Amino acid sequence: FDWEGVIDSLEQQRAVLTGARARQLKYSDDEIAMFEAEWWRDCDDRVLRPALKRVLDRRAPLLHRLQMAVLGLVVADNYHRRSEAERIDRVVESLEVATPREANERSKARLIYHTAFGSLDAAIAAGMQLVKAERRSGNSPALFQALRWLSLPLCRADDLDGAVALLTEAYEHASRLGLRGEMWNAAYSLAGVALDCEKLNLALEWAPIVAALAQDATARVLRESDHHYT
């Protein structure tokens, strides 16, 4: 979660590439990485416009459009941009996926969109499908993310036990692997669930853990301010 380091390395790579090789970055994994790093570093909604442009770009590879859709929906959710989210959702639902990775990205997009703007039942269904797929894949970072994201619609549907179980699993798995940034993510989400559901004892259990892991926070803005409030 060293977002400055990600951005610096990608900018250095771009500087040494020339001609056709530089143009290949347009629809590359590096472009996704740059957009993601800029969002998590700054939490700035200006990322939404170029992400939406890629989602609407019919020349872009299908997987690239879906990955940008996921990022765009994260930003739209955080800034309550319903109209942009609905545009992205319409594109996502119009695309025909053909690979497991594409299917997973579409599940992510559906999970985020419906959690924020649509049907909680649809969000939970997409989240369950995503978690199941990520468990099979053995990709720990992707599973951590899926567990956290699924906990949100479960909490909003009043399934507190289900949400806490998912986030506790994420925290314990991250702890076993020594991934302190992921531990912070799970603890932060647990404290948020507890506050949303007015579970004081649960909030008091996890808030000090969030503070203790603050230097490992995956979003700089949250590391500097929000954990003090929590």
mmCIF file of C-alpha atoms in Angstrom:
data_model
loop_
_atom_site.group_PDB
_atom_site.id
_atom_site.type_symbol
_atom_site.label_atom_id
_atom_site.label_comp_id
_atom_site.label_asym_id
_atom_site.label_seq_id
_atom_site.Cartn_x
_atom_site.Cartn_y
_atom_site.Cartn_z
ATOM 1 C CA PHE A 1 0.000 0.000 0.000
ATOM 2 C CA ASP A 2 2.898 2.378 -0.734
ATOM 3 C CA TRP A 3 0.866 4.436 -3.189
ATOM 4 C CA GLU A 4 3.556 7.094 -3.631
ATOM 5 C CA GLY A 5 5.992 4.336 -4.540
ATOM 6 C CA VAL A 6 3.563 2.833 -7.052
ATOM 7 C CA ILE A 7 3.028 6.198 -8.741
ATOM 8 C CA ASP A 8 6.753 7.001 -8.777
ATOM 9 C CA SER A 9 7.705 3.671 -10.341
ATOM 10 C CA LEU A 10 4.997 3.940 -13.009
ATOM 11 C CA GLU A 11 6.019 7.498 -13.860
ATOM 12 C CA GLN A 12 9.649 6.410 -14.175
ATOM 13 C CA GLN A 13 8.634 3.588 -16.494
ATOM 14 C CA ARG A 14 6.566 5.954 -18.634
ATOM 15 C CA ALA A 15 9.522 8.335 -18.892
ATOM 16 C CA VAL A 16 11.842 5.692 -20.347
ATOM 17 C CA LEU A 17 9.326 4.260 -22.826
ATOM 18 C CA THR A 18 9.036 5.904 -26.232
ATOM 19 C CA GLY A 19 6.828 5.731 -29.305
ATOM 20 C CA ALA A 20 4.605 2.695 -29.726
ATOM 21 C CA ARG A 21 5.686 1.184 -26.406
ATOM 22 C CA ALA A 22 4.496 4.278 -24.545
ATOM 23 C CA ARG A 23 1.150 4.225 -26.370
ATOM 24 C CA GLN A 24 0.620 0.631 -25.247
ATOM 25 C CA LEU A 25 0.187 1.911 -21.665
ATOM 26 C CA LYS A 26 -3.222 3.309 -22.641
ATOM 27 C CA TYR A 27 -5.125 0.072 -21.961
ATOM 28 C CA SER A 28 -2.545 -1.689 -19.803
ATOM 29 C CA ASP A 29 -2.524 -3.006 -16.248
ATOM 30 C CA ASP A 30 -0.178 -0.100 -15.499
ATOM 31 C CA GLU A 31 -2.943 2.363 -16.323
ATOM 32 C CA ILE A 32 -5.253 0.577 -13.886
ATOM 33 C CA ALA A 33 -2.504 0.616 -11.254
ATOM 34 C CA MET A 34 -1.927 4.363 -11.725
ATOM 35 C CA PHE A 35 -5.616 5.209 -11.426
ATOM 36 C CA GLU A 36 -5.984 3.023 -8.344
ATOM 37 C CA ALA A 37 -2.875 4.437 -6.656
ATOM 38 C CA GLU A 38 -3.940 8.034 -7.311
ATOM 39 C CA TRP A 39 -7.365 7.338 -5.837
ATOM 40 C CA TRP A 40 -6.090 5.658 -2.668
ATOM 41 C CA ARG A 41 -3.396 8.285 -2.179
ATOM 42 C CA ASP A 42 -5.625 11.330 -2.599
ATOM 43 C CA CYS A 43 -9.271 10.132 -2.321
ATOM 44 C CA ASP A 44 -9.941 12.751 -5.026
ATOM 45 C CA ASP A 45 -13.075 12.415 -7.150
ATOM 46 C CA ARG A 46 -11.270 13.840 -10.190
ATOM 47 C CA VAL A 47 -10.253 10.232 -10.899
ATOM 48 C CA LEU A 48 -13.889 9.511 -11.792
ATOM 49 C CA ARG A 49 -13.945 11.359 -15.112
ATOM 50 C CA PRO A 50 -11.051 9.500 -16.818
ATOM 51 C CA ALA A 51 -12.250 6.198 -15.338
ATOM 52 C CA LEU A 52 -15.715 6.758 -16.823
ATOM 53 C CA LYS A 53 -14.116 7.631 -20.161
ATOM 54 C CA ARG A 54 -12.419 4.221 -20.236
ATOM 55 C CA VAL A 55 -15.609 2.405 -19.247
ATOM 56 C CA LEU A 56 -17.385 3.998 -22.217
ATOM 57 C CA ASP A 57 -14.496 3.365 -24.632
ATOM 58 C CA ARG A 58 -15.557 0.543 -26.967
ATOM 59 C CA ARG A 59 -11.980 0.179 -28.211
ATOM 60 C CA ALA A 60 -10.720 -0.774 -24.752
ATOM 61 C CA PRO A 61 -10.406 -4.487 -23.898
ATOM 62 C CA LEU A 62 -13.394 -5.884 -22.017
ATOM 63 C CA LEU A 63 -11.422 -6.687 -18.852
ATOM 64 C CA HIS A 64 -9.953 -3.177 -18.834
ATOM 65 C CA ARG A 65 -13.408 -1.610 -19.074
ATOM 66 C CA LEU A 66 -14.676 -3.762 -16.211
ATOM 67 C CA GLN A 67 -11.671 -2.966 -14.009
ATOM 68 C CA MET A 68 -12.168 0.734 -14.653
ATOM 69 C CA ALA A 69 -15.867 0.298 -13.896
ATOM 70 C CA VAL A 70 -14.996 -1.108 -10.474
ATOM 71 C CA LEU A 71 -12.685 1.805 -9.727
ATOM 72 C CA GLY A 72 -15.182 4.336 -11.037
ATOM 73 C CA LEU A 73 -17.959 2.876 -8.896
ATOM 74 C CA VAL A 74 -15.763 3.027 -5.773
ATOM 75 C CA VAL A 75 -15.247 6.739 -6.389
ATOM 76 C CA ALA A 76 -18.915 7.332 -7.283
ATOM 77 C CA ASP A 77 -19.954 5.581 -4.070
ATOM 78 C CA ASN A 78 -17.608 7.647 -1.912
ATOM 79 C CA TYR A 79 -18.794 10.925 -3.460
ATOM 80 C CA HIS A 80 -22.475 9.969 -3.847
ATOM 81 C CA ARG A 81 -22.363 10.413 -7.630
ATOM 82 C CA ARG A 82 -25.460 8.454 -8.565
ATOM 83 C CA SER A 83 -25.739 9.578 -12.188
ATOM 84 C CA GLU A 84 -22.182 8.488 -13.047
ATOM 85 C CA ALA A 85 -22.705 5.229 -11.147
ATOM 86 C CA GLU A 86 -25.846 4.494 -13.133
ATOM 87 C CA ARG A 87 -24.026 5.146 -16.418
ATOM 88 C CA ILE A 88 -21.278 2.743 -15.390
ATOM 89 C CA ASP A 89 -23.800 0.125 -14.269
ATOM 90 C CA ARG A 90 -25.607 0.255 -17.620
ATOM 91 C CA VAL A 91 -22.335 -0.440 -19.418
ATOM 92 C CA VAL A 92 -21.406 -3.263 -17.044
ATOM 93 C CA GLU A 93 -24.762 -4.971 -17.562
ATOM 94 C CA SER A 94 -24.422 -4.670 -21.344
ATOM 95 C CA LEU A 95 -21.069 -6.473 -21.504
ATOM 96 C CA GLU A 96 -20.830 -10.202 -22.208
ATOM 97 C CA VAL A 97 -18.101 -11.721 -20.040
ATOM 98 C CA ALA A 98 -16.138 -14.718 -21.296
ATOM 99 C CA THR A 99 -13.452 -15.433 -18.688
ATOM 100 C CA PRO A 100 -13.384 -16.003 -14.908
ATOM 101 C CA ARG A 101 -11.477 -12.722 -14.386
ATOM 102 C CA GLU A 102 -14.077 -10.794 -16.340
ATOM 103 C CA ALA A 103 -16.852 -12.479 -14.373
ATOM 104 C CA ASN A 104 -15.171 -11.543 -11.089
ATOM 105 C CA GLU A 105 -14.789 -7.896 -12.118
ATOM 106 C CA ARG A 106 -18.449 -7.764 -13.104
ATOM 107 C CA SER A 107 -19.413 -9.255 -9.731
ATOM 108 C CA LYS A 108 -17.318 -6.568 -8.014
ATOM 109 C CA ALA A 109 -19.018 -3.850 -10.030
ATOM 110 C CA ARG A 110 -22.478 -5.213 -9.245
ATOM 111 C CA LEU A 111 -21.608 -5.534 -5.565
ATOM 112 C CA ILE A 112 -20.416 -1.929 -5.295
ATOM 113 C CA TYR A 113 -23.225 -0.427 -7.362
ATOM 114 C CA HIS A 114 -26.073 -2.227 -5.641
ATOM 115 C CA THR A 115 -24.627 -1.680 -2.155
ATOM 116 C CA ALA A 116 -24.578 2.068 -2.738
ATOM 117 C CA PHE A 117 -27.418 2.751 -5.155
ATOM 118 C CA GLY A 118 -29.456 -0.360 -5.930
ATOM 119 C CA SER A 119 -30.779 -3.544 -4.341
ATOM 120 C CA LEU A 120 -29.141 -4.984 -1.233
ATOM 121 C CA ASP A 121 -30.304 -8.453 -2.274
ATOM 122 C CA ALA A 122 -28.516 -8.038 -5.618
ATOM 123 C CA ALA A 123 -25.413 -6.739 -3.831
ATOM 124 C CA ILE A 124 -25.339 -9.709 -1.454
ATOM 125 C CA ALA A 125 -25.834 -12.181 -4.314
ATOM 126 C CA ALA A 126 -22.968 -10.635 -6.290
ATOM 127 C CA GLY A 127 -20.793 -10.545 -3.173
ATOM 128 C CA MET A 128 -21.441 -14.182 -2.322
ATOM 129 C CA GLN A 129 -20.519 -15.158 -5.868
ATOM 130 C CA LEU A 130 -17.346 -13.088 -5.713
ATOM 131 C CA VAL A 131 -16.212 -14.451 -2.334
ATOM 132 C CA LYS A 132 -16.803 -18.008 -3.539
ATOM 133 C CA ALA A 133 -14.706 -17.391 -6.653
ATOM 134 C CA GLU A 134 -11.872 -15.725 -4.729
ATOM 135 C CA ARG A 135 -11.757 -18.559 -2.210
ATOM 136 C CA ARG A 136 -11.219 -20.967 -5.106
ATOM 137 C CA SER A 137 -8.547 -18.769 -6.686
ATOM 138 C CA GLY A 138 -6.345 -18.662 -3.583
ATOM 139 C CA ASN A 139 -5.620 -14.960 -4.225
ATOM 140 C CA SER A 140 -5.434 -13.555 -0.697
ATOM 141 C CA PRO A 141 -5.564 -9.803 -1.529
ATOM 142 C CA ALA A 142 -8.593 -10.299 -3.767
ATOM 143 C CA LEU A 143 -10.297 -12.390 -1.077
ATOM 144 C CA PHE A 144 -9.627 -9.735 1.590
ATOM 145 C CA GLN A 145 -11.277 -7.132 -0.607
ATOM 146 C CA ALA A 146 -14.257 -9.362 -1.407
ATOM 147 C CA LEU A 147 -14.847 -10.129 2.282
ATOM 148 C CA ARG A 148 -14.787 -6.430 3.210
ATOM 149 C CA TRP A 149 -17.038 -5.377 0.380
ATOM 150 C CA LEU A 150 -19.613 -8.100 1.047
ATOM 151 C CA SER A 151 -19.760 -7.089 4.725
ATOM 152 C CA LEU A 152 -21.284 -3.717 3.764
ATOM 153 C CA PRO A 153 -24.577 -4.905 2.242
ATOM 154 C CA LEU A 154 -24.850 -7.591 4.935
ATOM 155 C CA CYS A 155 -24.598 -4.883 7.603
ATOM 156 C CA ARG A 156 -27.150 -2.701 5.827
ATOM 157 C CA ALA A 157 -29.469 -5.708 5.582
ATOM 158 C CA ASP A 158 -29.183 -6.101 9.389
ATOM 159 C CA ASP A 159 -27.051 -9.245 9.199
ATOM 160 C CA LEU A 160 -24.523 -8.004 11.753
ATOM 161 C CA ASP A 161 -23.274 -11.497 12.616
ATOM 162 C CA GLY A 162 -22.603 -12.261 8.957
ATOM 163 C CA ALA A 163 -20.713 -9.015 8.441
ATOM 164 C CA VAL A 164 -18.607 -9.459 11.574
ATOM 165 C CA ALA A 165 -17.786 -13.064 10.663
ATOM 166 C CA LEU A 166 -16.464 -12.020 7.244
ATOM 167 C CA LEU A 167 -14.374 -9.152 8.597
ATOM 168 C CA THR A 168 -12.995 -11.223 11.466
ATOM 169 C CA GLU A 169 -11.942 -13.872 8.949
ATOM 170 C CA ALA A 170 -10.191 -11.189 6.897
ATOM 171 C CA TYR A 171 -8.411 -9.770 9.958
ATOM 172 C CA GLU A 172 -7.240 -13.162 11.226
ATOM 173 C CA HIS A 173 -6.037 -14.281 7.798
ATOM 174 C CA ALA A 174 -4.144 -11.008 7.290
ATOM 175 C CA SER A 175 -2.637 -11.340 10.765
ATOM 176 C CA ARG A 176 -1.363 -14.842 9.977
ATOM 177 C CA LEU A 177 0.308 -13.473 6.846
ATOM 178 C CA GLY A 178 1.708 -10.411 8.641
ATOM 179 C CA LEU A 179 -0.106 -8.005 6.282
ATOM 180 C CA ARG A 180 -0.623 -5.019 8.556
ATOM 181 C CA GLY A 181 -2.281 -2.883 5.897
ATOM 182 C CA GLU A 182 -4.921 -5.553 5.383
ATOM 183 C CA MET A 183 -5.250 -5.936 9.153
ATOM 184 C CA TRP A 184 -5.997 -2.209 9.330
ATOM 185 C CA ASN A 185 -8.548 -2.503 6.523
ATOM 186 C CA ALA A 186 -10.439 -5.255 8.331
ATOM 187 C CA ALA A 187 -10.233 -3.587 11.758
ATOM 188 C CA TYR A 188 -11.369 -0.245 10.316
ATOM 189 C CA SER A 189 -14.332 -1.955 8.654
ATOM 190 C CA LEU A 190 -15.198 -3.812 11.871
ATOM 191 C CA ALA A 191 -15.181 -0.592 13.886
ATOM 192 C CA GLY A 192 -17.376 1.029 11.224
ATOM 193 C CA VAL A 193 -19.869 -1.858 11.286
ATOM 194 C CA ALA A 194 -20.025 -1.652 15.062
ATOM 195 C CA LEU A 195 -20.720 2.086 14.993
ATOM 196 C CA ASP A 196 -23.315 1.751 12.229
ATOM 197 C CA CYS A 197 -25.133 -0.943 14.197
ATOM 198 C CA GLU A 198 -24.722 0.876 17.545
ATOM 199 C CA LYS A 199 -22.791 -1.986 19.121
ATOM 200 C CA LEU A 200 -20.729 -0.088 21.662
ATOM 201 C CA ASN A 201 -18.766 -3.043 23.069
ATOM 202 C CA LEU A 202 -17.757 -4.169 19.569
ATOM 203 C CA ALA A 203 -16.729 -0.619 18.657
ATOM 204 C CA LEU A 204 -14.639 -0.290 21.818
ATOM 205 C CA GLU A 205 -12.975 -3.617 21.026
ATOM 206 C CA TRP A 206 -11.860 -2.644 17.521
ATOM 207 C CA ALA A 207 -11.296 1.128 17.668
ATOM 208 C CA PRO A 208 -8.007 0.813 19.634
ATOM 209 C CA ILE A 209 -6.781 -1.760 17.099
ATOM 210 C CA VAL A 210 -7.551 0.666 14.288
ATOM 211 C CA ALA A 211 -5.529 3.347 16.094
ATOM 212 C CA ALA A 212 -2.641 0.952 16.782
ATOM 213 C CA LEU A 213 -2.440 0.083 13.075
ATOM 214 C CA ALA A 214 -2.889 3.678 11.903
ATOM 215 C CA GLN A 215 0.580 3.951 10.386
ATOM 216 C CA ASP A 216 -0.276 0.992 8.158
ATOM 217 C CA ALA A 217 -3.552 2.509 6.898
ATOM 218 C CA THR A 218 -4.081 1.870 3.211
ATOM 219 C CA ALA A 219 -5.466 5.376 2.603
ATOM 220 C CA ARG A 220 -3.292 8.302 3.674
ATOM 221 C CA VAL A 221 -6.264 10.593 4.271
ATOM 222 C CA LEU A 222 -7.789 8.112 6.704
ATOM 223 C CA ARG A 223 -4.482 7.506 8.444
ATOM 224 C CA GLU A 224 -4.103 11.203 9.154
ATOM 225 C CA SER A 225 -7.588 12.025 10.392
ATOM 226 C CA ASP A 226 -10.340 9.460 10.516
ATOM 227 C CA HIS A 227 -8.861 7.006 13.025
ATOM 228 C CA HIS A 228 -8.671 9.811 15.608
ATOM 229 C CA TYR A 229 -12.408 10.404 15.161
ATOM 230 C CA THR A 230 -13.143 6.673 15.464
#
